[in-house]
Each structure stands twice: as C-alpha cells, then as structure tokens.
Tab-separated table of C-alpha atoms in Angstrom:
chain	number	residue	atom	x	y	z
A	1	GLN	CA	-0.213	-15.248	-13.051
A	2	VAL	CA	-3.721	-15.850	-11.639
A	3	GLN	CA	-6.961	-15.356	-13.537
A	4	LEU	CA	-10.043	-14.468	-11.708
A	5	VAL	CA	-13.737	-15.028	-12.482
A	6	GLU	CA	-16.500	-13.614	-10.354
A	7	SER	CA	-20.127	-14.683	-10.321
A	8	GLY	CA	-23.345	-14.676	-8.210
A	9	GLY	CA	-24.362	-11.041	-8.556
A	10	GLY	CA	-27.849	-9.857	-9.209
A	11	LEU	CA	-30.657	-7.710	-8.226
A	12	VAL	CA	-31.979	-8.022	-4.616
A	13	GLN	CA	-34.241	-6.168	-2.350
A	14	PRO	CA	-32.938	-4.432	0.802
A	15	GLY	CA	-32.593	-7.013	3.593
A	16	GLY	CA	-32.020	-9.909	1.130
A	17	SER	CA	-28.857	-12.032	0.605
A	18	LEU	CA	-26.527	-13.127	-2.057
A	19	ARG	CA	-23.492	-15.363	-2.378
A	20	LEU	CA	-20.789	-14.367	-4.577
A	21	SER	CA	-18.146	-16.888	-5.977
A	22	CYS	CA	-14.697	-16.362	-7.295
A	23	ALA	CA	-12.969	-18.878	-9.372
A	24	ALA	CA	-9.163	-18.682	-9.608
A	25	SER	CA	-6.661	-20.306	-11.652
A	26	GLY	CA	-3.062	-20.974	-10.885
A	27	SER	CA	-1.163	-22.966	-8.258
A	28	LEU	CA	-0.170	-20.055	-6.216
A	29	PHE	CA	-3.824	-19.254	-5.099
A	30	ARG	CA	-3.841	-21.283	-1.965
A	31	PHE	CA	-0.799	-19.450	-0.495
A	32	LYS	CA	-2.358	-16.008	-1.039
A	33	VAL	CA	-4.342	-13.719	1.055
A	34	MET	CA	-7.448	-13.158	-1.013
A	35	GLY	CA	-9.925	-10.226	-0.812
A	36	TRP	CA	-13.266	-9.118	-1.993
A	37	TYR	CA	-13.505	-5.560	-3.392
A	38	ARG	CA	-16.357	-3.476	-4.582
A	39	GLN	CA	-16.503	-0.376	-6.724
A	40	PRO	CA	-19.748	1.623	-6.705
A	41	LEU	CA	-20.469	3.594	-9.921
A	42	GLY	CA	-18.336	6.755	-9.916
A	43	LYS	CA	-16.414	5.845	-6.860
A	44	GLN	CA	-13.155	4.257	-6.060
A	45	ARG	CA	-12.693	0.454	-5.464
A	46	GLU	CA	-12.383	-0.508	-1.869
A	47	LEU	CA	-11.537	-3.709	-0.147
A	48	VAL	CA	-14.422	-5.011	1.972
A	49	ALA	CA	-13.008	-8.371	3.273
A	50	HIS	CA	-10.034	-10.422	3.044
A	51	ILE	CA	-8.972	-13.889	4.114
A	52	THR	CA	-5.518	-15.416	4.749
A	53	SER	CA	-4.603	-18.742	3.412
A	54	ASP	CA	-5.306	-20.455	6.752
A	55	GLY	CA	-8.741	-18.869	7.082
A	56	ARG	CA	-8.281	-15.657	9.187
A	57	THR	CA	-10.580	-12.906	8.140
A	58	ASN	CA	-11.052	-9.079	8.349
A	59	TYR	CA	-13.784	-6.885	7.214
A	60	ALA	CA	-14.450	-3.205	6.564
A	61	ASP	CA	-16.596	-1.637	9.081
A	62	SER	CA	-19.391	-1.021	6.573
A	63	VAL	CA	-19.897	-4.749	6.031
A	64	LYS	CA	-18.839	-6.267	9.453
A	65	GLY	CA	-21.549	-8.543	10.878
A	66	ARG	CA	-23.327	-8.748	7.518
A	67	PHE	CA	-20.739	-10.189	5.123
A	68	THR	CA	-18.732	-13.424	5.476
A	69	ILE	CA	-15.676	-14.355	3.401
A	70	SER	CA	-14.556	-17.899	3.071
A	71	ARG	CA	-12.403	-19.913	0.709
A	72	ASP	CA	-11.898	-23.532	-0.505
A	73	ASN	CA	-8.330	-23.993	-1.452
A	74	ALA	CA	-9.004	-27.460	-2.901
A	75	LYS	CA	-11.369	-25.663	-5.438
A	76	ASN	CA	-9.205	-22.496	-5.880
A	77	ALA	CA	-12.302	-20.579	-4.882
A	78	VAL	CA	-13.321	-17.649	-2.661
A	79	TYR	CA	-16.833	-16.784	-1.691
A	80	LEU	CA	-18.772	-13.739	-0.093
A	81	GLN	CA	-21.839	-14.477	1.654
A	82	MET	CA	-23.786	-11.117	1.849
A	83	ASN	CA	-26.767	-10.841	4.198
A	84	SER	CA	-28.956	-7.935	5.345
A	85	LEU	CA	-27.998	-6.093	2.066
A	86	LYS	CA	-28.512	-2.321	1.880
A	87	PRO	CA	-28.799	-0.049	-1.089
A	88	GLU	CA	-25.334	1.377	-0.294
A	89	ASP	CA	-23.999	-2.168	-1.045
A	90	THR	CA	-24.808	-1.650	-4.735
A	91	ALA	CA	-21.428	-1.884	-6.665
A	92	VAL	CA	-19.566	-4.151	-8.955
A	93	TYR	CA	-17.809	-6.732	-6.782
A	94	TYR	CA	-14.281	-8.165	-7.632
A	95	CYS	CA	-12.009	-10.723	-6.034
A	96	ASN	CA	-8.256	-10.395	-6.076
A	97	GLY	CA	-5.244	-10.656	-3.917
A	98	ALA	CA	-5.193	-8.482	-0.812
A	99	GLN	CA	-1.356	-8.237	-0.895
A	100	THR	CA	-0.546	-9.357	-4.417
A	101	ILE	CA	-2.735	-7.796	-7.017
A	102	TRP	CA	-3.393	-9.659	-10.308
A	103	ALA	CA	-5.193	-8.524	-13.441
A	104	TRP	CA	-8.807	-7.728	-12.448
A	105	GLY	CA	-11.665	-9.980	-13.655
A	106	GLN	CA	-14.892	-8.562	-15.139
A	107	GLY	CA	-16.532	-8.373	-11.700
A	108	THR	CA	-20.082	-9.085	-10.864
A	109	GLN	CA	-22.808	-6.539	-10.426
A	110	VAL	CA	-24.724	-6.356	-7.113
A	111	THR	CA	-27.832	-4.088	-7.164
A	112	VAL	CA	-29.767	-3.677	-3.917
A	113	SER	CA	-33.151	-1.931	-4.784
A	114	SER	CA	-36.726	-2.256	-3.955
C-alpha cells in the first residue's frame, strides 16, 4: 500500500504560479506511473498529468504547455509545476497512481482568483 500526502496549494492570482508536491510512502512508488488529478467543486475528478517511472509525461489538453509534472524516485516524490494559472484551474489537487489507484490523500486546494 502507498500513502500519499499532497501540499503546496494556495490562493494565487490569474497568471500566477504554484508548485505542488506529493510525498509517497512505500517501496513500490518508483515502479509506478504517477498522476496528478484535480476535482473542481461539484465536478468529477480528472487526470491532468501523468509520468512514467522513467520520466515520460502526458498532459490533458486543458493544461498542456502550462503545467509540468516531474518526479524524484529517490525521494518518493512527485511534483506539479503550474504556470499561467487560470480561474478554471481552481480545484482540489490530488496525486495518485495513474494505473494503480491507492487510497486518496487529503488533496491540496488551489484557488485562482483576483
């Protein structure tokens, strides 16, 4: 089992940046495809980016060119650099496996507003 703890969210103005971090426990982390998900209030959770164990990435069209996912297997960590943020990026952000889903963490709130 892998436990996940997200951090780094906050309130930011449109056009601003945030860097989210996800700390994962467990020895299986480094072999797993990891993803960042988001869930706007009242809407379904969606996968916005994922990264393979060897660093290949893929993004949802809505964030392509603005968000960058990365990982540090030595630290059991996954990151999401978010630039040029828009109000529609407002959501609770979660990390989890992109193929194997573990128990969800508490997430981290990102609010983009002027």
